[in-house]
PDB file of C-alpha atoms in Angstrom:
ATOM      1  CA  UNK A   1       1.754  -8.689 -23.110  1.00 46.00           C
ATOM      2  CA  UNK A   2      -0.736  -9.222 -20.301  1.00 46.00           C
ATOM      3  CA  UNK A   3      -3.632  -9.798 -22.673  1.00 45.00           C
ATOM      4  CA  UNK A   4      -2.067 -13.063 -23.853  1.00 41.00           C
ATOM      5  CA  UNK A   5      -1.788 -14.334 -20.289  1.00 42.00           C
ATOM      6  CA  UNK A   6      -5.169 -13.383 -18.830  1.00 45.00           C
ATOM      7  CA  UNK A   7      -8.378 -15.239 -19.400  1.00 45.00           C
ATOM      8  CA  UNK A   8     -10.796 -13.600 -21.806  1.00 45.00           C
ATOM      9  CA  UNK A   9     -11.958 -10.464 -20.029  1.00 51.00           C
ATOM     10  CA  UNK A  10     -15.388  -9.809 -18.661  1.00 52.00           C
ATOM     11  CA  UNK A  11     -16.425  -6.182 -18.911  1.00 59.00           C
ATOM     12  CA  UNK A  12     -15.068  -4.283 -15.908  1.00 57.00           C
ATOM     13  CA  UNK A  13     -17.831  -3.097 -13.621  1.00 63.00           C
ATOM     14  CA  UNK A  14     -17.744   0.607 -14.509  1.00 58.00           C
ATOM     15  CA  UNK A  15     -20.354   1.454 -11.908  1.00 70.00           C
ATOM     16  CA  UNK A  16     -17.733   0.932  -9.244  1.00 83.00           C
ATOM     17  CA  UNK A  17     -15.009   3.485  -8.517  1.00 86.00           C
ATOM     18  CA  UNK A  18     -11.411   2.319  -8.264  1.00 87.00           C
ATOM     19  CA  UNK A  19     -11.843   2.633  -4.481  1.00 90.00           C
ATOM     20  CA  UNK A  20     -14.758   0.165  -4.567  1.00 92.00           C
ATOM     21  CA  UNK A  21     -12.791  -2.263  -6.731  1.00 92.00           C
ATOM     22  CA  UNK A  22      -9.707  -1.781  -4.545  1.00 91.00           C
ATOM     23  CA  UNK A  23     -11.751  -2.596  -1.445  1.00 92.00           C
ATOM     24  CA  UNK A  24     -13.051  -5.815  -2.993  1.00 93.00           C
ATOM     25  CA  UNK A  25      -9.547  -6.852  -4.106  1.00 91.00           C
ATOM     26  CA  UNK A  26      -8.009  -5.944  -0.741  1.00 91.00           C
ATOM     27  CA  UNK A  27     -10.322  -8.411   0.975  1.00 91.00           C
ATOM     28  CA  UNK A  28      -8.569 -11.122  -1.056  1.00 91.00           C
ATOM     29  CA  UNK A  29      -4.946 -10.184  -0.339  1.00 89.00           C
ATOM     30  CA  UNK A  30      -5.414  -9.104   3.294  1.00 87.00           C
ATOM     31  CA  UNK A  31      -5.544 -12.396   5.211  1.00 81.00           C
ATOM     32  CA  UNK A  32      -6.257 -13.230   8.838  1.00 80.00           C
ATOM     33  CA  UNK A  33      -2.525 -13.903   9.317  1.00 84.00           C
ATOM     34  CA  UNK A  34      -1.724 -10.274   8.585  1.00 87.00           C
ATOM     35  CA  UNK A  35      -2.559  -9.026  12.073  1.00 88.00           C
ATOM     36  CA  UNK A  36      -0.005 -11.490  13.481  1.00 92.00           C
ATOM     37  CA  UNK A  37       2.628 -10.145  11.084  1.00 93.00           C
ATOM     38  CA  UNK A  38       1.896  -6.558  12.154  1.00 93.00           C
ATOM     39  CA  UNK A  39       1.895  -7.624  15.823  1.00 94.00           C
ATOM     40  CA  UNK A  40       5.303  -9.289  15.410  1.00 95.00           C
ATOM     41  CA  UNK A  41       6.626  -6.172  13.678  1.00 95.00           C
ATOM     42  CA  UNK A  42       5.397  -3.882  16.473  1.00 94.00           C
ATOM     43  CA  UNK A  43       6.902  -6.131  19.150  1.00 95.00           C
ATOM     44  CA  UNK A  44      10.234  -6.334  17.329  1.00 96.00           C
ATOM     45  CA  UNK A  45      10.384  -2.538  17.070  1.00 96.00           C
ATOM     46  CA  UNK A  46       9.247  -2.165  20.702  1.00 95.00           C
ATOM     47  CA  UNK A  47       6.303   0.032  19.760  1.00 95.00           C
ATOM     48  CA  UNK A  48       4.036  -0.292  22.764  1.00 92.00           C
ATOM     49  CA  UNK A  49       0.256  -0.500  22.855  1.00 89.00           C
ATOM     50  CA  UNK A  50      -1.566   2.841  22.912  1.00 88.00           C
ATOM     51  CA  UNK A  51       1.187   4.436  20.855  1.00 94.00           C
ATOM     52  CA  UNK A  52      -0.012   6.992  18.328  1.00 95.00           C
ATOM     53  CA  UNK A  53       0.612   5.681  14.823  1.00 96.00           C
ATOM     54  CA  UNK A  54       0.037   7.467  11.533  1.00 95.00           C
ATOM     55  CA  UNK A  55      -1.116   5.110   8.767  1.00 95.00           C
ATOM     56  CA  UNK A  56      -0.563   7.044   5.558  1.00 93.00           C
ATOM     57  CA  UNK A  57      -2.046   5.704   2.327  1.00 92.00           C
ATOM     58  CA  UNK A  58      -4.546   3.928   4.549  1.00 93.00           C
ATOM     59  CA  UNK A  59      -6.792   3.007   1.622  1.00 91.00           C
ATOM     60  CA  UNK A  60     -10.051   1.575   2.909  1.00 93.00           C
ATOM     61  CA  UNK A  61      -8.560   0.848   6.308  1.00 93.00           C
ATOM     62  CA  UNK A  62      -7.319  -2.723   6.596  1.00 92.00           C
ATOM     63  CA  UNK A  63      -3.930  -1.918   8.186  1.00 93.00           C
ATOM     64  CA  UNK A  64      -5.408   0.825  10.376  1.00 95.00           C
ATOM     65  CA  UNK A  65      -8.013  -1.549  11.794  1.00 93.00           C
ATOM     66  CA  UNK A  66      -5.328  -4.149  12.511  1.00 92.00           C
ATOM     67  CA  UNK A  67      -3.329  -1.513  14.399  1.00 94.00           C
ATOM     68  CA  UNK A  68      -6.486  -0.473  16.254  1.00 94.00           C
ATOM     69  CA  UNK A  69      -7.189  -4.077  17.254  1.00 92.00           C
ATOM     70  CA  UNK A  70      -3.646  -4.275  18.648  1.00 92.00           C
ATOM     71  CA  UNK A  71      -4.428  -1.368  20.976  1.00 94.00           C
ATOM     72  CA  UNK A  72      -2.819   1.522  19.111  1.00 95.00           C
ATOM     73  CA  UNK A  73      -4.327   4.945  18.488  1.00 95.00           C
ATOM     74  CA  UNK A  74      -4.325   5.521  14.756  1.00 96.00           C
ATOM     75  CA  UNK A  75      -4.281   8.673  12.647  1.00 94.00           C
ATOM     76  CA  UNK A  76      -5.230   7.366   9.206  1.00 94.00           C
ATOM     77  CA  UNK A  77      -4.945   9.374   6.012  1.00 92.00           C
ATOM     78  CA  UNK A  78      -5.296   8.940   2.285  1.00 92.00           C
ATOM     79  CA  UNK A  79      -5.430  11.226  -0.742  1.00 89.00           C
ATOM     80  CA  UNK A  80      -8.469   9.500  -2.252  1.00 90.00           C
ATOM     81  CA  UNK A  81     -11.816  10.704  -0.904  1.00 92.00           C
ATOM     82  CA  UNK A  82     -13.646   7.578  -2.077  1.00 92.00           C
ATOM     83  CA  UNK A  83     -11.260   5.396  -0.071  1.00 93.00           C
ATOM     84  CA  UNK A  84     -11.945   7.513   2.986  1.00 94.00           C
ATOM     85  CA  UNK A  85     -15.717   7.321   2.528  1.00 95.00           C
ATOM     86  CA  UNK A  86     -15.590   3.523   2.505  1.00 94.00           C
ATOM     87  CA  UNK A  87     -13.246   3.519   5.501  1.00 94.00           C
ATOM     88  CA  UNK A  88     -15.335   5.996   7.504  1.00 95.00           C
ATOM     89  CA  UNK A  89     -18.472   3.942   6.862  1.00 94.00           C
ATOM     90  CA  UNK A  90     -16.651   0.840   8.153  1.00 92.00           C
ATOM     91  CA  UNK A  91     -15.558   2.672  11.306  1.00 93.00           C
ATOM     92  CA  UNK A  92     -19.117   3.833  11.973  1.00 93.00           C
ATOM     93  CA  UNK A  93     -20.657   0.404  11.405  1.00 94.00           C
ATOM     94  CA  UNK A  94     -18.065  -1.337  13.620  1.00 92.00           C
ATOM     95  CA  UNK A  95     -18.097   1.459  16.254  1.00 93.00           C
ATOM     96  CA  UNK A  96     -14.303   1.861  16.198  1.00 92.00           C
ATOM     97  CA  UNK A  97     -13.291   4.849  18.323  1.00 90.00           C
ATOM     98  CA  UNK A  98      -9.467   4.926  18.309  1.00 94.00           C
ATOM     99  CA  UNK A  99      -8.973   5.790  14.627  1.00 95.00           C
ATOM    100  CA  UNK A 100      -9.088   9.329  13.228  1.00 93.00           C
ATOM    101  CA  UNK A 101      -9.467   9.599   9.440  1.00 93.00           C
ATOM    102  CA  UNK A 102      -8.714  12.558   7.186  1.00 88.00           C
ATOM    103  CA  UNK A 103      -7.540  13.436   3.690  1.00 89.00           C
ATOM    104  CA  UNK A 104      -3.851  14.233   3.230  1.00 86.00           C
ATOM    105  CA  UNK A 105      -1.368  14.831   0.429  1.00 82.00           C
ATOM    106  CA  UNK A 106       2.096  13.590   1.406  1.00 78.00           C
ATOM    107  CA  UNK A 107       3.782  16.566  -0.247  1.00 73.00           C
ATOM    108  CA  UNK A 108       1.718  18.937   1.911  1.00 72.00           C
ATOM    109  CA  UNK A 109       1.389  16.843   5.046  1.00 67.00           C
ATOM    110  CA  UNK A 110       2.999  19.349   7.414  1.00 58.00           C
ATOM    111  CA  UNK A 111      -0.053  21.561   7.072  1.00 52.00           C
ATOM    112  CA  UNK A 112      -2.502  18.754   7.832  1.00 57.00           C
ATOM    113  CA  UNK A 113      -0.924  16.280  10.286  1.00 59.00           C
ATOM    114  CA  UNK A 114      -1.817  17.903  13.565  1.00 64.00           C
ATOM    115  CA  UNK A 115       0.455  16.068  16.015  1.00 78.00           C
ATOM    116  CA  UNK A 116       3.796  14.271  15.936  1.00 90.00           C
ATOM    117  CA  UNK A 117       3.374  10.521  16.210  1.00 94.00           C
ATOM    118  CA  UNK A 118       5.288   7.627  17.740  1.00 96.00           C
ATOM    119  CA  UNK A 119       5.503   5.825  14.403  1.00 97.00           C
ATOM    120  CA  UNK A 120       4.428   6.370  10.823  1.00 96.00           C
ATOM    121  CA  UNK A 121       3.524   3.450   8.558  1.00 97.00           C
ATOM    122  CA  UNK A 122       3.254   3.456   4.775  1.00 96.00           C
ATOM    123  CA  UNK A 123       2.614  -0.135   3.734  1.00 94.00           C
ATOM    124  CA  UNK A 124       1.898  -2.065   0.561  1.00 91.00           C
ATOM    125  CA  UNK A 125       4.590  -0.272  -1.492  1.00 92.00           C
ATOM    126  CA  UNK A 126       2.247   2.717  -1.451  1.00 93.00           C
ATOM    127  CA  UNK A 127       5.158   5.139  -1.245  1.00 93.00           C
ATOM    128  CA  UNK A 128       5.992   4.472  -4.911  1.00 91.00           C
ATOM    129  CA  UNK A 129       2.612   5.992  -5.870  1.00 88.00           C
ATOM    130  CA  UNK A 130       3.332   9.401  -4.355  1.00 83.00           C
ATOM    131  CA  UNK A 131       2.341  11.217  -7.545  1.00 75.00           C
ATOM    132  CA  UNK A 132       0.216   8.705  -9.406  1.00 68.00           C
ATOM    133  CA  UNK A 133      -2.767   7.468  -7.408  1.00 63.00           C
ATOM    134  CA  UNK A 134      -5.161   7.715 -10.318  1.00 63.00           C
ATOM    135  CA  UNK A 135      -6.302   5.012 -12.694  1.00 65.00           C
ATOM    136  CA  UNK A 136      -4.947   5.558 -16.200  1.00 60.00           C
ATOM    137  CA  UNK A 137      -2.437   8.242 -15.179  1.00 63.00           C
ATOM    138  CA  UNK A 138       0.940   8.027 -16.917  1.00 69.00           C
ATOM    139  CA  UNK A 139       3.968   9.057 -14.868  1.00 70.00           C
ATOM    140  CA  UNK A 140       7.380  10.469 -15.747  1.00 75.00           C
ATOM    141  CA  UNK A 141      10.270   8.830 -13.912  1.00 77.00           C
ATOM    142  CA  UNK A 142      12.417  11.990 -13.939  1.00 79.00           C
ATOM    143  CA  UNK A 143      10.836  13.060 -10.618  1.00 81.00           C
ATOM    144  CA  UNK A 144      11.111   9.737  -8.844  1.00 89.00           C
ATOM    145  CA  UNK A 145      14.186  10.450  -6.690  1.00 92.00           C
ATOM    146  CA  UNK A 146      13.539  14.111  -5.827  1.00 90.00           C
ATOM    147  CA  UNK A 147       9.874  13.375  -5.160  1.00 88.00           C
ATOM    148  CA  UNK A 148      10.697  10.404  -2.947  1.00 92.00           C
ATOM    149  CA  UNK A 149      13.151  12.467  -0.903  1.00 93.00           C
ATOM    150  CA  UNK A 150      10.498  15.149  -0.360  1.00 90.00           C
ATOM    151  CA  UNK A 151       8.040  12.535   0.888  1.00 92.00           C
ATOM    152  CA  UNK A 152      10.642  10.974   3.179  1.00 95.00           C
ATOM    153  CA  UNK A 153      11.488  14.378   4.695  1.00 94.00           C
ATOM    154  CA  UNK A 154       7.802  14.942   5.427  1.00 91.00           C
ATOM    155  CA  UNK A 155       7.523  11.495   6.978  1.00 94.00           C
ATOM    156  CA  UNK A 156      10.575  12.191   9.156  1.00 94.00           C
ATOM    157  CA  UNK A 157       9.140  15.498  10.345  1.00 91.00           C
ATOM    158  CA  UNK A 158       5.860  13.798  11.279  1.00 92.00           C
ATOM    159  CA  UNK A 159       7.354  11.493  13.935  1.00 94.00           C
ATOM    160  CA  UNK A 160       8.716  12.247  17.379  1.00 94.00           C
ATOM    161  CA  UNK A 161      12.465  12.447  18.009  1.00 92.00           C
ATOM    162  CA  UNK A 162      12.838   8.710  18.609  1.00 92.00           C
ATOM    163  CA  UNK A 163       9.986   7.743  16.333  1.00 95.00           C
ATOM    164  CA  UNK A 164      10.165   5.269  13.474  1.00 97.00           C
ATOM    165  CA  UNK A 165       9.037   5.431   9.856  1.00 98.00           C
ATOM    166  CA  UNK A 166       8.011   1.994   8.582  1.00 98.00           C
ATOM    167  CA  UNK A 167       7.705   1.577   4.826  1.00 98.00           C
ATOM    168  CA  UNK A 168       6.394  -1.494   3.040  1.00 96.00           C
ATOM    169  CA  UNK A 169       8.521  -2.501   0.054  1.00 96.00           C
ATOM    170  CA  UNK A 170       7.301  -5.268  -2.240  1.00 93.00           C
ATOM    171  CA  UNK A 171       9.323  -8.447  -2.522  1.00 92.00           C
ATOM    172  CA  UNK A 172       7.914  -8.817  -6.064  1.00 90.00           C
ATOM    173  CA  UNK A 173      10.288  -6.463  -7.928  1.00 89.00           C
ATOM    174  CA  UNK A 174      12.899  -8.887  -9.367  1.00 87.00           C
ATOM    175  CA  UNK A 175      15.614  -6.937 -11.188  1.00 89.00           C
ATOM    176  CA  UNK A 176      16.163  -9.680 -13.775  1.00 86.00           C
ATOM    177  CA  UNK A 177      12.533  -9.772 -14.995  1.00 90.00           C
ATOM    178  CA  UNK A 178      10.146  -7.443 -16.766  1.00 94.00           C
ATOM    179  CA  UNK A 179       6.998  -9.271 -15.694  1.00 95.00           C
ATOM    180  CA  UNK A 180       6.140 -10.734 -12.307  1.00 93.00           C
ATOM    181  CA  UNK A 181       2.883 -12.640 -11.743  1.00 95.00           C
ATOM    182  CA  UNK A 182       1.561 -13.195  -8.228  1.00 93.00           C
ATOM    183  CA  UNK A 183      -1.234 -15.729  -7.682  1.00 93.00           C
ATOM    184  CA  UNK A 184      -3.664 -15.712  -4.769  1.00 92.00           C
ATOM    185  CA  UNK A 185      -5.856 -18.459  -3.387  1.00 91.00           C
ATOM    186  CA  UNK A 186      -9.509 -18.086  -4.432  1.00 94.00           C
ATOM    187  CA  UNK A 187     -11.716 -16.872  -1.604  1.00 92.00           C
ATOM    188  CA  UNK A 188     -15.430 -16.411  -1.052  1.00 94.00           C
ATOM    189  CA  UNK A 189     -16.319 -12.804  -0.169  1.00 90.00           C
ATOM    190  CA  UNK A 190     -19.966 -12.055   0.585  1.00 88.00           C
ATOM    191  CA  UNK A 191     -21.091 -15.145  -1.286  1.00 91.00           C
ATOM    192  CA  UNK A 192     -18.944 -14.467  -4.378  1.00 92.00           C
ATOM    193  CA  UNK A 193     -15.971 -16.690  -5.260  1.00 96.00           C
ATOM    194  CA  UNK A 194     -13.150 -14.336  -6.223  1.00 95.00           C
ATOM    195  CA  UNK A 195      -9.971 -15.215  -8.100  1.00 95.00           C
ATOM    196  CA  UNK A 196      -7.069 -12.774  -8.203  1.00 95.00           C
ATOM    197  CA  UNK A 197      -3.704 -12.347  -9.890  1.00 95.00           C
ATOM    198  CA  UNK A 198      -1.273  -9.456  -9.808  1.00 94.00           C
ATOM    199  CA  UNK A 199       0.566  -8.630 -13.029  1.00 96.00           C
ATOM    200  CA  UNK A 200       3.588  -6.400 -12.376  1.00 94.00           C
ATOM    201  CA  UNK A 201       5.102  -4.986 -15.564  1.00 95.00           C
ATOM    202  CA  UNK A 202       8.593  -3.779 -14.610  1.00 95.00           C
ATOM    203  CA  UNK A 203      10.252  -1.270 -16.933  1.00 94.00           C
ATOM    204  CA  UNK A 204      13.755  -1.078 -15.463  1.00 94.00           C
ATOM    205  CA  UNK A 205      14.992   1.171 -18.271  1.00 92.00           C
ATOM    206  CA  UNK A 206      12.564   3.948 -17.348  1.00 92.00           C
ATOM    207  CA  UNK A 207      12.069   2.897 -13.707  1.00 93.00           C
ATOM    208  CA  UNK A 208       8.312   2.577 -14.070  1.00 92.00           C
ATOM    209  CA  UNK A 209       5.931  -0.109 -12.934  1.00 93.00           C
ATOM    210  CA  UNK A 210       2.411  -0.941 -14.067  1.00 93.00           C
ATOM    211  CA  UNK A 211       0.425  -2.973 -11.577  1.00 93.00           C
ATOM    212  CA  UNK A 212      -2.668  -4.735 -12.883  1.00 94.00           C
ATOM    213  CA  UNK A 213      -4.794  -6.227 -10.139  1.00 94.00           C
ATOM    214  CA  UNK A 214      -6.928  -8.762 -11.979  1.00 94.00           C
ATOM    215  CA  UNK A 215      -9.765  -9.813  -9.682  1.00 94.00           C
ATOM    216  CA  UNK A 216     -12.957 -11.410 -10.910  1.00 92.00           C
ATOM    217  CA  UNK A 217     -15.738 -13.861 -10.216  1.00 91.00           C
ATOM    218  CA  UNK A 218     -17.843 -15.864 -12.630  1.00 89.00           C
ATOM    219  CA  UNK A 219     -20.020 -12.864 -13.428  1.00 88.00           C
ATOM    220  CA  UNK A 220     -18.068  -9.767 -12.329  1.00 90.00           C
ATOM    221  CA  UNK A 221     -14.724  -8.184 -13.149  1.00 92.00           C
ATOM    222  CA  UNK A 222     -13.203  -5.758 -10.618  1.00 93.00           C
ATOM    223  CA  UNK A 223      -9.834  -5.309 -12.330  1.00 92.00           C
ATOM    224  CA  UNK A 224      -7.879  -2.046 -12.077  1.00 91.00           C
ATOM    225  CA  UNK A 225      -4.372  -0.922 -12.947  1.00 90.00           C
ATOM    226  CA  UNK A 226      -2.051   1.773 -11.627  1.00 90.00           C
ATOM    227  CA  UNK A 227       1.366   3.103 -12.593  1.00 91.00           C
ATOM    228  CA  UNK A 228       4.090   3.968 -10.130  1.00 91.00           C
ATOM    229  CA  UNK A 229       7.794   4.639  -9.876  1.00 92.00           C
ATOM    230  CA  UNK A 230      10.180   1.700  -9.631  1.00 93.00           C
ATOM    231  CA  UNK A 231      13.223   1.303  -7.388  1.00 94.00           C
ATOM    232  CA  UNK A 232      15.526  -1.553  -6.532  1.00 95.00           C
ATOM    233  CA  UNK A 233      15.684  -2.307  -2.815  1.00 96.00           C
ATOM    234  CA  UNK A 234      19.320  -1.175  -2.615  1.00 96.00           C
ATOM    235  CA  UNK A 235      18.510   2.090  -4.382  1.00 96.00           C
ATOM    236  CA  UNK A 236      15.517   2.669  -2.141  1.00 96.00           C
ATOM    237  CA  UNK A 237      17.624   2.097   0.978  1.00 97.00           C
ATOM    238  CA  UNK A 238      20.309   4.484  -0.289  1.00 97.00           C
ATOM    239  CA  UNK A 239      17.703   7.217  -0.880  1.00 97.00           C
ATOM    240  CA  UNK A 240      16.309   6.661   2.623  1.00 98.00           C
ATOM    241  CA  UNK A 241      19.821   7.068   4.049  1.00 98.00           C
ATOM    242  CA  UNK A 242      20.027  10.580   2.593  1.00 97.00           C
ATOM    243  CA  UNK A 243      17.181  11.523   4.949  1.00 97.00           C
ATOM    244  CA  UNK A 244      17.493   9.170   7.951  1.00 98.00           C
ATOM    245  CA  UNK A 245      20.473   8.126  10.066  1.00 97.00           C
ATOM    246  CA  UNK A 246      19.482   4.469  10.288  1.00 97.00           C
ATOM    247  CA  UNK A 247      17.732   2.192   7.786  1.00 98.00           C
ATOM    248  CA  UNK A 248      16.952  -1.472   8.487  1.00 97.00           C
ATOM    249  CA  UNK A 249      15.154  -4.017   6.285  1.00 98.00           C
ATOM    250  CA  UNK A 250      13.018  -6.595   8.090  1.00 97.00           C
ATOM    251  CA  UNK A 251      11.594  -9.767   6.564  1.00 96.00           C
ATOM    252  CA  UNK A 252       8.905 -10.760   9.072  1.00 95.00           C
ATOM    253  CA  UNK A 253       7.255 -13.486   6.998  1.00 92.00           C
ATOM    254  CA  UNK A 254       8.575 -14.953   3.737  1.00 91.00           C
ATOM    255  CA  UNK A 255       5.004 -15.494   2.496  1.00 88.00           C
ATOM    256  CA  UNK A 256       3.983 -11.864   3.060  1.00 90.00           C
ATOM    257  CA  UNK A 257       4.063  -9.537   0.053  1.00 89.00           C
ATOM    258  CA  UNK A 258       6.028  -6.772   1.809  1.00 93.00           C
ATOM    259  CA  UNK A 259       9.443  -6.361   3.327  1.00 97.00           C
ATOM    260  CA  UNK A 260       9.573  -3.614   5.937  1.00 97.00           C
ATOM    261  CA  UNK A 261      12.074  -0.766   5.565  1.00 98.00           C
ATOM    262  CA  UNK A 262      12.428   0.834   8.998  1.00 98.00           C
ATOM    263  CA  UNK A 263      13.901   4.339   9.129  1.00 98.00           C
ATOM    264  CA  UNK A 264      14.925   6.335  12.206  1.00 96.00           C
TER     265      UNK A 264
END
């Protein structure tokens, strides 16, 4: 289906890991306005500066650095070592001191997260990839509810008594469609004009999603695709309510790709 919509493909740059391609693409979708969205979210939730925040699925660090710039102390984690290498290099080069980075598997996080935090953030719909962060991996939807509940229990146990778990949930999962296309404004990154589209193939029968991040310049193709579980927002909220007492959905900015599901 997607092949008929995309331009003729350049060969994907196989020298680059998915983490490298992810980092290039993330520079397109993470805009300067994002720090204001995160700041508004923190103020609304009354999470004060210098709070300790766990950024799980931190990727190559964009959200963590925003939180750091807002004065928070950040414990950042990801399951992908290549993501963490890129992130750690960025921290060293920018001399950022209030972020700690380490590898963590959400299903085993109690053995690795060494302190309870004031808030835990899992943004960018990353929670739906709890068993599938690998390019080309096919998932089975039979584990999507039990697995999600296990992750949510671990998230709950990671925060303090009055702490909050903040989960990004994409606004691009329309229940009446099987394909959603998201266009981004072209942007020049390190002298290269990049164009990007997201193709979200939504299989509501099997509750599976394939996300193709098509990002390219005139001479390079950094495209990657990942599979994840698929939930409606109402279903996701209902699953959260089996673990948490309170669940609230916040829409901070209608132009931002995430809603925020806040659990406490």
